[in-house]
Short mmCIF file of C-alpha atoms and ligand atoms in Angstrom, two decimals:
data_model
loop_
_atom_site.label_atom_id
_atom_site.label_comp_id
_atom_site.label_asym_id
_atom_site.label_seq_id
_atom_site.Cartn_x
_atom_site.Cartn_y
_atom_site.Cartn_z
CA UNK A 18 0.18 14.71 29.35
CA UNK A 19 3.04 15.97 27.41
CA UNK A 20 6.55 14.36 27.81
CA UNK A 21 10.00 15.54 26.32
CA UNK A 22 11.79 13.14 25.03
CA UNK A 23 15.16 14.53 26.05
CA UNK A 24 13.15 13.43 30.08
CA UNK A 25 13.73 9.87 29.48
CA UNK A 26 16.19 9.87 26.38
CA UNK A 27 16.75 7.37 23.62
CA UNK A 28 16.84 3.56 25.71
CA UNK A 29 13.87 5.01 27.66
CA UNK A 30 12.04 5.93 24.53
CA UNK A 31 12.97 2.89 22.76
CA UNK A 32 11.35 0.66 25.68
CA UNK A 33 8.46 2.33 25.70
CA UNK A 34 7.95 2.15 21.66
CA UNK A 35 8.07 -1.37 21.93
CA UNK A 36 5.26 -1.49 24.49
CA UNK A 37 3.39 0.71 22.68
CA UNK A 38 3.43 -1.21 19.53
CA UNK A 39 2.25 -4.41 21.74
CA UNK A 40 -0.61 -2.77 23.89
CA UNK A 41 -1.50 -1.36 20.29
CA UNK A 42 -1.56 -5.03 18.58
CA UNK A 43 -4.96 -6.17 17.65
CA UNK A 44 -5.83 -9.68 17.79
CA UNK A 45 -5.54 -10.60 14.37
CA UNK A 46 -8.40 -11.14 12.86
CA UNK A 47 -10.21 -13.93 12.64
CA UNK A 48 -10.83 -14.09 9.33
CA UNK A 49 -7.07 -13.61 8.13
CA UNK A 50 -6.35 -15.82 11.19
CA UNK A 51 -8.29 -18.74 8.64
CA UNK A 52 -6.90 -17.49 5.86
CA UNK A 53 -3.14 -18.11 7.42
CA UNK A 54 -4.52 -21.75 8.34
CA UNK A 55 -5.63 -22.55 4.91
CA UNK A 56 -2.72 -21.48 2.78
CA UNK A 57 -0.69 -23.98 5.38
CA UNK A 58 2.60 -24.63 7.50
CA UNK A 59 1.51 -20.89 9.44
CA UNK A 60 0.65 -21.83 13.12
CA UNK A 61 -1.63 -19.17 13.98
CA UNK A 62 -2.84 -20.04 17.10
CA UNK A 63 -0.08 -18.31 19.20
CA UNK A 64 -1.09 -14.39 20.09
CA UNK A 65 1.59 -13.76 16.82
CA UNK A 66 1.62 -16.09 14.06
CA UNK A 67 5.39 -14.88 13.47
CA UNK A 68 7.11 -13.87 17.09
CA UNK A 69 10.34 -13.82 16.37
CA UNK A 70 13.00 -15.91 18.12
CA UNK A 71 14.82 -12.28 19.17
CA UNK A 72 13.42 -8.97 18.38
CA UNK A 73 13.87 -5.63 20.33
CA UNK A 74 17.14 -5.18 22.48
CA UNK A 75 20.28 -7.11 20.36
CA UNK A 76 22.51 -6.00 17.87
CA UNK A 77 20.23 -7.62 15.46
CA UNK A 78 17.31 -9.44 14.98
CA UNK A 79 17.21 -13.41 15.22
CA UNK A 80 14.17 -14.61 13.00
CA UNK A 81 13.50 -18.77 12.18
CA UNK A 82 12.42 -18.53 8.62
CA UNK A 83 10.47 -21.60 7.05
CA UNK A 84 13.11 -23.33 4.87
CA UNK A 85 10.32 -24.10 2.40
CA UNK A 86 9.40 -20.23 1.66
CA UNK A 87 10.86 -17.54 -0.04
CA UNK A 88 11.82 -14.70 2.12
CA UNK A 89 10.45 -11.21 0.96
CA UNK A 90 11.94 -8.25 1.73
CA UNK A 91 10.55 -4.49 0.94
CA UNK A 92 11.38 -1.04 2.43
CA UNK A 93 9.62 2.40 2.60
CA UNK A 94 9.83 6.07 4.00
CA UNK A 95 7.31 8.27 4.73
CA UNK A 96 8.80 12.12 5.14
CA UNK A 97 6.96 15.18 6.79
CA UNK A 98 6.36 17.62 4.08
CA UNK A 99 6.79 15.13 1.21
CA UNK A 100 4.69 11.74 1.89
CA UNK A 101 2.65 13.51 4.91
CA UNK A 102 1.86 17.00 6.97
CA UNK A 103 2.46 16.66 10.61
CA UNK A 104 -0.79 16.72 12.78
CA UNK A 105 -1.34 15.56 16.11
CA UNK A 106 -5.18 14.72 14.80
CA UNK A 107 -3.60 12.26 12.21
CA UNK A 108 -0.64 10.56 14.42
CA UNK A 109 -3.24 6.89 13.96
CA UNK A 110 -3.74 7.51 10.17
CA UNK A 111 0.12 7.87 9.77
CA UNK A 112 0.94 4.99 11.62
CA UNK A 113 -1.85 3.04 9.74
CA UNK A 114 -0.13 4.36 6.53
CA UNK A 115 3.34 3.63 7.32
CA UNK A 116 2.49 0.17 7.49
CA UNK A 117 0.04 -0.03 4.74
CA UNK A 118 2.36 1.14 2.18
CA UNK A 119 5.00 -1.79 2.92
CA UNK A 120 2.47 -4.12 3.67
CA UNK A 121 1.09 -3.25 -0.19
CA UNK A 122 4.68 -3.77 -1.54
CA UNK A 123 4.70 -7.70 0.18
CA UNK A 124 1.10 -8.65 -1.31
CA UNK A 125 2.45 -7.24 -4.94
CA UNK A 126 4.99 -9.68 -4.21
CA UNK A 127 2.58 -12.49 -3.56
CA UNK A 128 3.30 -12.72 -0.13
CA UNK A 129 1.88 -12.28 3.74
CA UNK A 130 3.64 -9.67 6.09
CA UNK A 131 5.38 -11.15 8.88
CA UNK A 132 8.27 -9.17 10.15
CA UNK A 133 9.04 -5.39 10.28
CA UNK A 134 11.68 -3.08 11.55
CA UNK A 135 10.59 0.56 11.97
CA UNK A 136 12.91 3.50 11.81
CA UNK A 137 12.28 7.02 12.58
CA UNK A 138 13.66 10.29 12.72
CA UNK A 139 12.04 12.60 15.41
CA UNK A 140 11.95 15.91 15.28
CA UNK A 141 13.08 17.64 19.14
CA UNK A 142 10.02 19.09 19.55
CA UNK A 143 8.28 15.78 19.96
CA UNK A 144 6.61 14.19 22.85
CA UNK A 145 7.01 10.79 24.52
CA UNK A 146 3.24 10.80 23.65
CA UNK A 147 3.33 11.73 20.23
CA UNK A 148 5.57 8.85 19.32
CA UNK A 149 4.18 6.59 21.67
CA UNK A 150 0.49 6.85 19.69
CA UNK A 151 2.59 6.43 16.62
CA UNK A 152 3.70 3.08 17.57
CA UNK A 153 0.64 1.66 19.04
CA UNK A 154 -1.02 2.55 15.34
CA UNK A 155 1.78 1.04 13.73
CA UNK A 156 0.79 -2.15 16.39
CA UNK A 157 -2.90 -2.03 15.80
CA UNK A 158 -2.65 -1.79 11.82
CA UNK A 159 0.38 -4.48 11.98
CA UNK A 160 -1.65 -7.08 14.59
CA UNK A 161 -4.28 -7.27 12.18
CA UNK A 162 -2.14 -8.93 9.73
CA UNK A 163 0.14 -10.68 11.93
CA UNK A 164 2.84 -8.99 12.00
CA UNK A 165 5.69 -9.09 14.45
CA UNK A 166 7.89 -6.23 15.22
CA UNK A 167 11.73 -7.01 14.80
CA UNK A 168 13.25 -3.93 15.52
CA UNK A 169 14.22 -0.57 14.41
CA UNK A 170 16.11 2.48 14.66
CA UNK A 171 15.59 5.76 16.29
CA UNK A 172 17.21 9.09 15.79
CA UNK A 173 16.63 13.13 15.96
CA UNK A 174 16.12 15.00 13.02
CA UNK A 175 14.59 18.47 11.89
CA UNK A 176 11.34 16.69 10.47
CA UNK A 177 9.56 13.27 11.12
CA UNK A 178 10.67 10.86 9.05
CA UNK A 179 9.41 6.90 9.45
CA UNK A 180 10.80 3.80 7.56
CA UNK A 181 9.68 0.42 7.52
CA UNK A 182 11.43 -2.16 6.12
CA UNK A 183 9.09 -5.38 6.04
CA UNK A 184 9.36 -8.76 5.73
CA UNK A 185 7.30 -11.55 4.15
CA UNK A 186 6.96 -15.06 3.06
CA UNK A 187 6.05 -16.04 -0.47
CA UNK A 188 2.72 -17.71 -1.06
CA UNK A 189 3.92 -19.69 -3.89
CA UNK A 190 6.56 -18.56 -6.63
CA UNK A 191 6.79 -14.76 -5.62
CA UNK A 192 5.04 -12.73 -8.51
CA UNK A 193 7.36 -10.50 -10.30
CA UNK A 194 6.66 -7.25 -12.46
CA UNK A 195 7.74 -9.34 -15.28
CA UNK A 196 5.94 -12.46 -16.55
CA UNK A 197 2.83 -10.98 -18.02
CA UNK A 198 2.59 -11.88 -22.33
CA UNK A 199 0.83 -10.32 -25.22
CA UNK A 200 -2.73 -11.05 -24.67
CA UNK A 201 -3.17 -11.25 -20.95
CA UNK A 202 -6.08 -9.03 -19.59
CA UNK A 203 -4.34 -6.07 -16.98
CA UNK A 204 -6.40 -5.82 -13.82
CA UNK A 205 -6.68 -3.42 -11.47
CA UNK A 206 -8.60 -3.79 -8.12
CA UNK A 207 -10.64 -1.50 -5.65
CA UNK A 208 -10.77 2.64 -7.19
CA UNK A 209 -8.25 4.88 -9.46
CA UNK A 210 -7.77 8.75 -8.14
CA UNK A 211 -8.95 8.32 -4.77
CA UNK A 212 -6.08 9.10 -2.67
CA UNK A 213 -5.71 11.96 -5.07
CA UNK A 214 -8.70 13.53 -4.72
CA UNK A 215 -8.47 13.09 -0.78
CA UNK A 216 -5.01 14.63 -0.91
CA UNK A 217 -6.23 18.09 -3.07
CA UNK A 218 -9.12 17.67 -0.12
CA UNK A 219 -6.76 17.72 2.52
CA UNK A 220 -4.45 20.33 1.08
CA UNK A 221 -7.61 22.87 0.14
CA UNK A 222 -7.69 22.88 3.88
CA UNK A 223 -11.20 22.67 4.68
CA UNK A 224 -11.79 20.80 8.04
CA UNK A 225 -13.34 17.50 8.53
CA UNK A 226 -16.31 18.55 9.93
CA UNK A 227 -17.62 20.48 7.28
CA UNK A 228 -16.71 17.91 4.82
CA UNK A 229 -19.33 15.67 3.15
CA UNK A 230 -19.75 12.13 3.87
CA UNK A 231 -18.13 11.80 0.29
CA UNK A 232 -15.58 13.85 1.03
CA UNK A 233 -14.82 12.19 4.42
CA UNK A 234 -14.13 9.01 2.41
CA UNK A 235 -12.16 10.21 0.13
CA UNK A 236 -9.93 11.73 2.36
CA UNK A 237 -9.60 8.89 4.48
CA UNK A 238 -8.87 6.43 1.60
CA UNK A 239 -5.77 9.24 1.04
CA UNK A 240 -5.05 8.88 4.96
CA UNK A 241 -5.47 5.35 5.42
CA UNK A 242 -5.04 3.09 1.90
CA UNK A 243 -6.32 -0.48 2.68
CA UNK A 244 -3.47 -3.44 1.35
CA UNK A 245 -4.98 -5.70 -1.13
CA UNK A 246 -3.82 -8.88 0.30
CA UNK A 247 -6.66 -11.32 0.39
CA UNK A 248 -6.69 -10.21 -3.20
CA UNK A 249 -3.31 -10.79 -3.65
CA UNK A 250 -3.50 -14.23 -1.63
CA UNK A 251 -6.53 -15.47 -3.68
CA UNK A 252 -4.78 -14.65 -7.23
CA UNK A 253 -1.32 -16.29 -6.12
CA UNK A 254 -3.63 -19.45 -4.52
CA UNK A 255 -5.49 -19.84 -8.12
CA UNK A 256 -1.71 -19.74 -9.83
CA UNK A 257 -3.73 -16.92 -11.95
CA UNK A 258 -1.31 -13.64 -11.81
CA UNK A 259 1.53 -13.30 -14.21
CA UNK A 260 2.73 -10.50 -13.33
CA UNK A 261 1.41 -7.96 -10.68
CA UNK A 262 2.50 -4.63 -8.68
CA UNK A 263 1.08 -2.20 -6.08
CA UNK A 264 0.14 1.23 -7.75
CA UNK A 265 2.15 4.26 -5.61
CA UNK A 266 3.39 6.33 -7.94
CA UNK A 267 0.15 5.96 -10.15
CA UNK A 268 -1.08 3.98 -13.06
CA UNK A 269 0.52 5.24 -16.23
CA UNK A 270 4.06 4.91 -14.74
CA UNK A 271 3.18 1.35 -12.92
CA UNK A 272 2.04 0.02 -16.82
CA UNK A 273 4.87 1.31 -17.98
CA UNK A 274 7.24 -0.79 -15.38
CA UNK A 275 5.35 -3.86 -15.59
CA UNK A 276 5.31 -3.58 -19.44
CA UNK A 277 9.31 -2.82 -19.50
CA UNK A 278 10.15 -5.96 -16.98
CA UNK A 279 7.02 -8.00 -18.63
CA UNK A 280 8.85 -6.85 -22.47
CA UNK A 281 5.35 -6.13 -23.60
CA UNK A 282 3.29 -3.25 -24.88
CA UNK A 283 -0.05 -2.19 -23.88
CA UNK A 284 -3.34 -1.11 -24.64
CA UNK A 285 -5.60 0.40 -22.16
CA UNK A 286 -8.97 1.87 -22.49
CA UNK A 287 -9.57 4.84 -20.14
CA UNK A 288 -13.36 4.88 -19.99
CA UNK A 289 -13.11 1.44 -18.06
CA UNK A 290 -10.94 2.88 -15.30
CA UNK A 291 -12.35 2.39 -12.04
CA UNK A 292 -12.99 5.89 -10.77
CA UNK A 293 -16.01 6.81 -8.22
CA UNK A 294 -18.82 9.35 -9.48
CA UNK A 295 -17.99 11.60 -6.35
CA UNK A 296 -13.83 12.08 -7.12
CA UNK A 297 -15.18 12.69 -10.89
CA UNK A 298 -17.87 15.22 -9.11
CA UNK A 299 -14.74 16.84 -6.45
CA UNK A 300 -12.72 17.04 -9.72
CA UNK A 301 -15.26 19.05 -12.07
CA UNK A 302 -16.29 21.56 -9.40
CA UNK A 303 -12.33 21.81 -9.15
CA UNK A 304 -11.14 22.40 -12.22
CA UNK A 305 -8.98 19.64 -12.30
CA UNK A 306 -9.29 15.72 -13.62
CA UNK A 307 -10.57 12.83 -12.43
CA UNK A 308 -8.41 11.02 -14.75
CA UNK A 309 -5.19 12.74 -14.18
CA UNK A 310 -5.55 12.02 -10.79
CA UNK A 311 -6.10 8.07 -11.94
CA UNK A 312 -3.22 8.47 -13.94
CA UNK A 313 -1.01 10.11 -12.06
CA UNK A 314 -1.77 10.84 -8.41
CA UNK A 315 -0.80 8.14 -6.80
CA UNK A 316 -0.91 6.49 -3.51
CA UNK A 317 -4.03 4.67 -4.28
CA UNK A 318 -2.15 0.89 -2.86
CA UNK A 319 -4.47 -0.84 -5.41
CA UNK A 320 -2.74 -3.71 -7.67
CA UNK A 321 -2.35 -3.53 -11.06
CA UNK A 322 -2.04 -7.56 -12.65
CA UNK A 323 -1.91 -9.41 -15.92
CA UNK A 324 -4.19 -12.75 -16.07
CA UNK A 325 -4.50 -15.37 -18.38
CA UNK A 326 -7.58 -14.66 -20.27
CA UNK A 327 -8.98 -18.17 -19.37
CA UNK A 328 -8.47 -17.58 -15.92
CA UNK A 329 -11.33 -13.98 -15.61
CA UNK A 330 -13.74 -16.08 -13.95
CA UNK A 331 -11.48 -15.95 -10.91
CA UNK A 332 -11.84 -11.92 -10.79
CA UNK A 333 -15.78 -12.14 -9.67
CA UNK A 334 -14.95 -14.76 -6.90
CA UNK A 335 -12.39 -12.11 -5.82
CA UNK A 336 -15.24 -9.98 -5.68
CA UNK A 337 -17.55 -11.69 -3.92
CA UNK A 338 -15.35 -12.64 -1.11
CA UNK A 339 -13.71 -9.71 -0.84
CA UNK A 340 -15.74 -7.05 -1.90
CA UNK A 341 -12.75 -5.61 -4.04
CA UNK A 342 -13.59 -4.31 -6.84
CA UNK A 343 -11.51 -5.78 -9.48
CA UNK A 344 -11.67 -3.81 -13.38
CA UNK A 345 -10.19 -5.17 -16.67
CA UNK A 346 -8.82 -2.18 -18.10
CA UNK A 347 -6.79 -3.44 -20.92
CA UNK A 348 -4.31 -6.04 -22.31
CA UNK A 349 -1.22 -6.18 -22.42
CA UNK A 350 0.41 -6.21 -26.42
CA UNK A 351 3.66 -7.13 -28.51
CA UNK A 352 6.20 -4.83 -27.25
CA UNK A 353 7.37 -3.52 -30.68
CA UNK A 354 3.21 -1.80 -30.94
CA UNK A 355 4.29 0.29 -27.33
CA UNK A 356 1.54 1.33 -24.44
CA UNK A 357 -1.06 3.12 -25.61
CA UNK A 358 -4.50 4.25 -24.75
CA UNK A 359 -8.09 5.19 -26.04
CA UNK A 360 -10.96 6.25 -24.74
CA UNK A 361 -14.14 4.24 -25.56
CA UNK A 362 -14.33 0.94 -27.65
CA UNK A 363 -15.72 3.37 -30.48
CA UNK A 364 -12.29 5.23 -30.34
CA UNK A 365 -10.10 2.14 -30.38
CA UNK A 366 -8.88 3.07 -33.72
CA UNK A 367 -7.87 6.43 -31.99
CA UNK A 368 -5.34 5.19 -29.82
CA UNK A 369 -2.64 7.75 -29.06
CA UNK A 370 0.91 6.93 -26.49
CA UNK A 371 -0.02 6.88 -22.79
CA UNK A 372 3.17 8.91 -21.44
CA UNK A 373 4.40 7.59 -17.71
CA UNK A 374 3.42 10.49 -15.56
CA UNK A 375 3.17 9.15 -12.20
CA UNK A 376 4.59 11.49 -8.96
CA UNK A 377 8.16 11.35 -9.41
CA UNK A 378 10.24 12.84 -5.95
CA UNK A 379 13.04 14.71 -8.76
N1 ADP B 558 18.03 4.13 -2.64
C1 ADP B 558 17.86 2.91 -3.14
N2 ADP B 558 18.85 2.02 -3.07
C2 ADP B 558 18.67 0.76 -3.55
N3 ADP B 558 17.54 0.34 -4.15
C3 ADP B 558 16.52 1.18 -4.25
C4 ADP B 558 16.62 2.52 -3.75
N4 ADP B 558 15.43 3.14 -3.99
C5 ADP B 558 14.64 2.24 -4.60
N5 ADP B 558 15.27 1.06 -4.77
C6 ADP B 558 14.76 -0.15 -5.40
O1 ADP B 558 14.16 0.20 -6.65
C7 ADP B 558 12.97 -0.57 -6.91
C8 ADP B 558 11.78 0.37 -7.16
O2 ADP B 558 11.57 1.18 -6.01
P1 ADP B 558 10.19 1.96 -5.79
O3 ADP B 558 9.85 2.73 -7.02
O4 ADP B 558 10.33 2.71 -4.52
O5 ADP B 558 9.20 0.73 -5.66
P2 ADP B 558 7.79 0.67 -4.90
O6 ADP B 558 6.88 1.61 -5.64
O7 ADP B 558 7.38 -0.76 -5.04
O8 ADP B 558 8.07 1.09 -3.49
C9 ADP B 558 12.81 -1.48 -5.71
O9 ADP B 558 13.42 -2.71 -6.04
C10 ADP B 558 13.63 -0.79 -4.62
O10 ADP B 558 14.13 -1.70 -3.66
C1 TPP B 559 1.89 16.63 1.80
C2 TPP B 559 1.83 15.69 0.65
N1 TPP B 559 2.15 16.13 -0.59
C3 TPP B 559 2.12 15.27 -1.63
C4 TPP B 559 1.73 13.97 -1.47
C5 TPP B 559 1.62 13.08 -2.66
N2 TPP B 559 2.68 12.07 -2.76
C6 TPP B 559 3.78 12.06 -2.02
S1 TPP B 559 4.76 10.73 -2.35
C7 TPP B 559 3.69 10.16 -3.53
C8 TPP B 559 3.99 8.91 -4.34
C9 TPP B 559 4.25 7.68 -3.55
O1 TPP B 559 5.39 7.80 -2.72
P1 TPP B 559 6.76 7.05 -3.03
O2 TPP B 559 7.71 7.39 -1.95
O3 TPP B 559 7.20 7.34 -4.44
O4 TPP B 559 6.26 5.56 -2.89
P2 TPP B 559 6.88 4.23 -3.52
O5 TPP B 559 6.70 4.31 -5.01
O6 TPP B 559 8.32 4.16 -3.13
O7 TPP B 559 6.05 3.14 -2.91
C10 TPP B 559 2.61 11.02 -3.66
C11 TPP B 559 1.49 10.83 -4.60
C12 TPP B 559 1.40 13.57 -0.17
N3 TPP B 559 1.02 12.31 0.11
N4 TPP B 559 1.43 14.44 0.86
MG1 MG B 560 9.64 2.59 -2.70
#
């Protein structure tokens, strides 16, 4: 069925978005469900561990925060042509993505999602159905980690254009870019350079079907990054993370911002990066470089942490119960020696500048 919007107009639209978004809210999941119980004071055994006292249909938003928690607060826009290409195939992924990307930013901070207000900018050619599946993504991907919808904005514009702001409360402290010190191991969890590689997939415009099971995956870790926050929760729980932050932009800018708020240096070595044999493989028959694109492509939503030394014991466990990869790829330094990089304990006395060369949007 196709709809235009201009047939039932903003109010009409707006209703339905917020029905969408609850007929598309997943039970959360059971497991997170018993993760909420153990880290305490979260009742999850109402439908929404977080239901706001007033959400859709005020001026604002009324929301009973827990006295004893820090409130988070992070906000991100995805635009047509710059963050994503329109597709009426993809309208689940984006959703999924939208939220992803803030829920990311709220585990960085050491905290669990509970509240988010969407915003979007809708192009006149739109259906009623188009947007609808939008928000019942945006329900499904936000149900499974509790989170409520508070409200939102809607408007017309030339191209699609979807901000979330989201909400969350602090584990513990909240972790900041800054409190890593010379001699704490950096961390970084899951794989470098696959979003990249699933992007150059997606823009080389070969179709799905006649993509290999590799390249399937690698598109869809582009299309739909999974947020680290179990991680995130079990590194804040163990008090182990001095410093942490989600990687968009890509790794060599990320060290550099955690080493600039952390007043460190850096030494990394590149042959320890995380990076799968089949992006490596995509790369080569490419031309272009697996690294690079773990350097510097971005969107990847993995963490990138400094730990106490004594506490690396703790990165297996995360392993185990997770099945997140998590990599030591290098320590953080006195700030006068700067952030550098080699490749291969037998080059360590090689090291040359790593440059911050993440995506930049100027
Ligand atoms: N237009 C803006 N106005 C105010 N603050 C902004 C703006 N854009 C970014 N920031 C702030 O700058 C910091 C870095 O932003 P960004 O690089 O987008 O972080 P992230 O990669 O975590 O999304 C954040 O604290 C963010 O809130
Ligand atoms: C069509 C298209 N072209 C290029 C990209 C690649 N890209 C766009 S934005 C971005 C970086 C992350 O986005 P940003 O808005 O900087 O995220 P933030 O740092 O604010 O979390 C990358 C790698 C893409 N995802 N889609
Ligand atoms: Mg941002």
């Amino acid at each position: 069925m196709v709809t235009p919007i201009n047939r039932i107009g903003e109010f009409g639209l707006i209703d339905k978005l917020a029905k969408a978004w609850s007929e598309g809210a997943s039970e959360t999941a059971p497991s997170y469900k018993q993760m909420l119980q153990q880290i305490g004071g979260i009742n999850s055994d109402k439908a929404g561990p977080f239901l706001p006292r007033l959400a859709v249909g005020d001026d604002g938003a009324i929301l009973d925060v827990p006295s004893h928690r820090p409130l988070l607060t992070t906000t991100d826009m995805l635009v047509e042509k710059v963050h994503f290409l329109w597709s009426p195939e993809r309208i689940a992924s984006l959703g999924h993505k939208a939220m992803a990307v803030n829920i990311s930013d709220i585990a960085a901070m050491g905290g669990l999602p509970t509240w988010a207000f969407l915003s979007i900018a809708i192009p006149p050619v739109a259906t009623v159905e188009e947007v609808v599946a939008l928000y019942r993504a945006m329900g499904e991907t936000a149900g499974r980690y509790g989170i409520s919808l508070a409200g939102g904005d809607t408007v017309r514009s030339d191209q699609w254009v979807i901000n979330v702001t989201l909400m969350g409360l602090a584990i513990k402290e909240p972790v900041r870019r800054s409190g890593g010190k010379p001699g704490d191991l950096l961390v970084a969890t899951g794989w470098l350079g696959d979003a990249a590689a699933g992007l150059h997939l997606l823009l080389s415009g070969k179709p799905f079907q006649e993509m290999t099971m590799q390249e399937q995956l690698l598109l869809h870790r582009h299309l739909e990054p999974t947020p680290r926050v179990k991680e995130a929760v079990m590194l804040v729980q163990q008090k182990a993370v001095k410093a942490m932050l989600d990687i968009s932009d890509g790794l060599s800018s990320e060290i550099h911002h955690l080493c600039k708020q952390s007043d460190c240096g850096a030494l990394l070595d590149l042959s320890r990066l995380p990076i799968r044999d089949e992006t490596t493989e995509i790369a080569t028959s490419t031309g272009q470089s697996a690294l690079s694109w773990a350097l510097s492509g971005g969107e990847d939503f993995e963490l990138l942490f400094a730990i106490d030394k004594e506490k690396v014991s703790l990165l297996s466990t995360i392993e185990q119960k997770t099945g997140t990869k998590c990599t030591i790829i290098g320590e953080l330094t006195p700030p006068n020696e700067g952030i550098n990089a080699f490749h291969g304990p037998e080059h360590k006395s090689q090291a040359f500048p790593l440059r911050a060369k993440g995506y930049n949007h100027f």
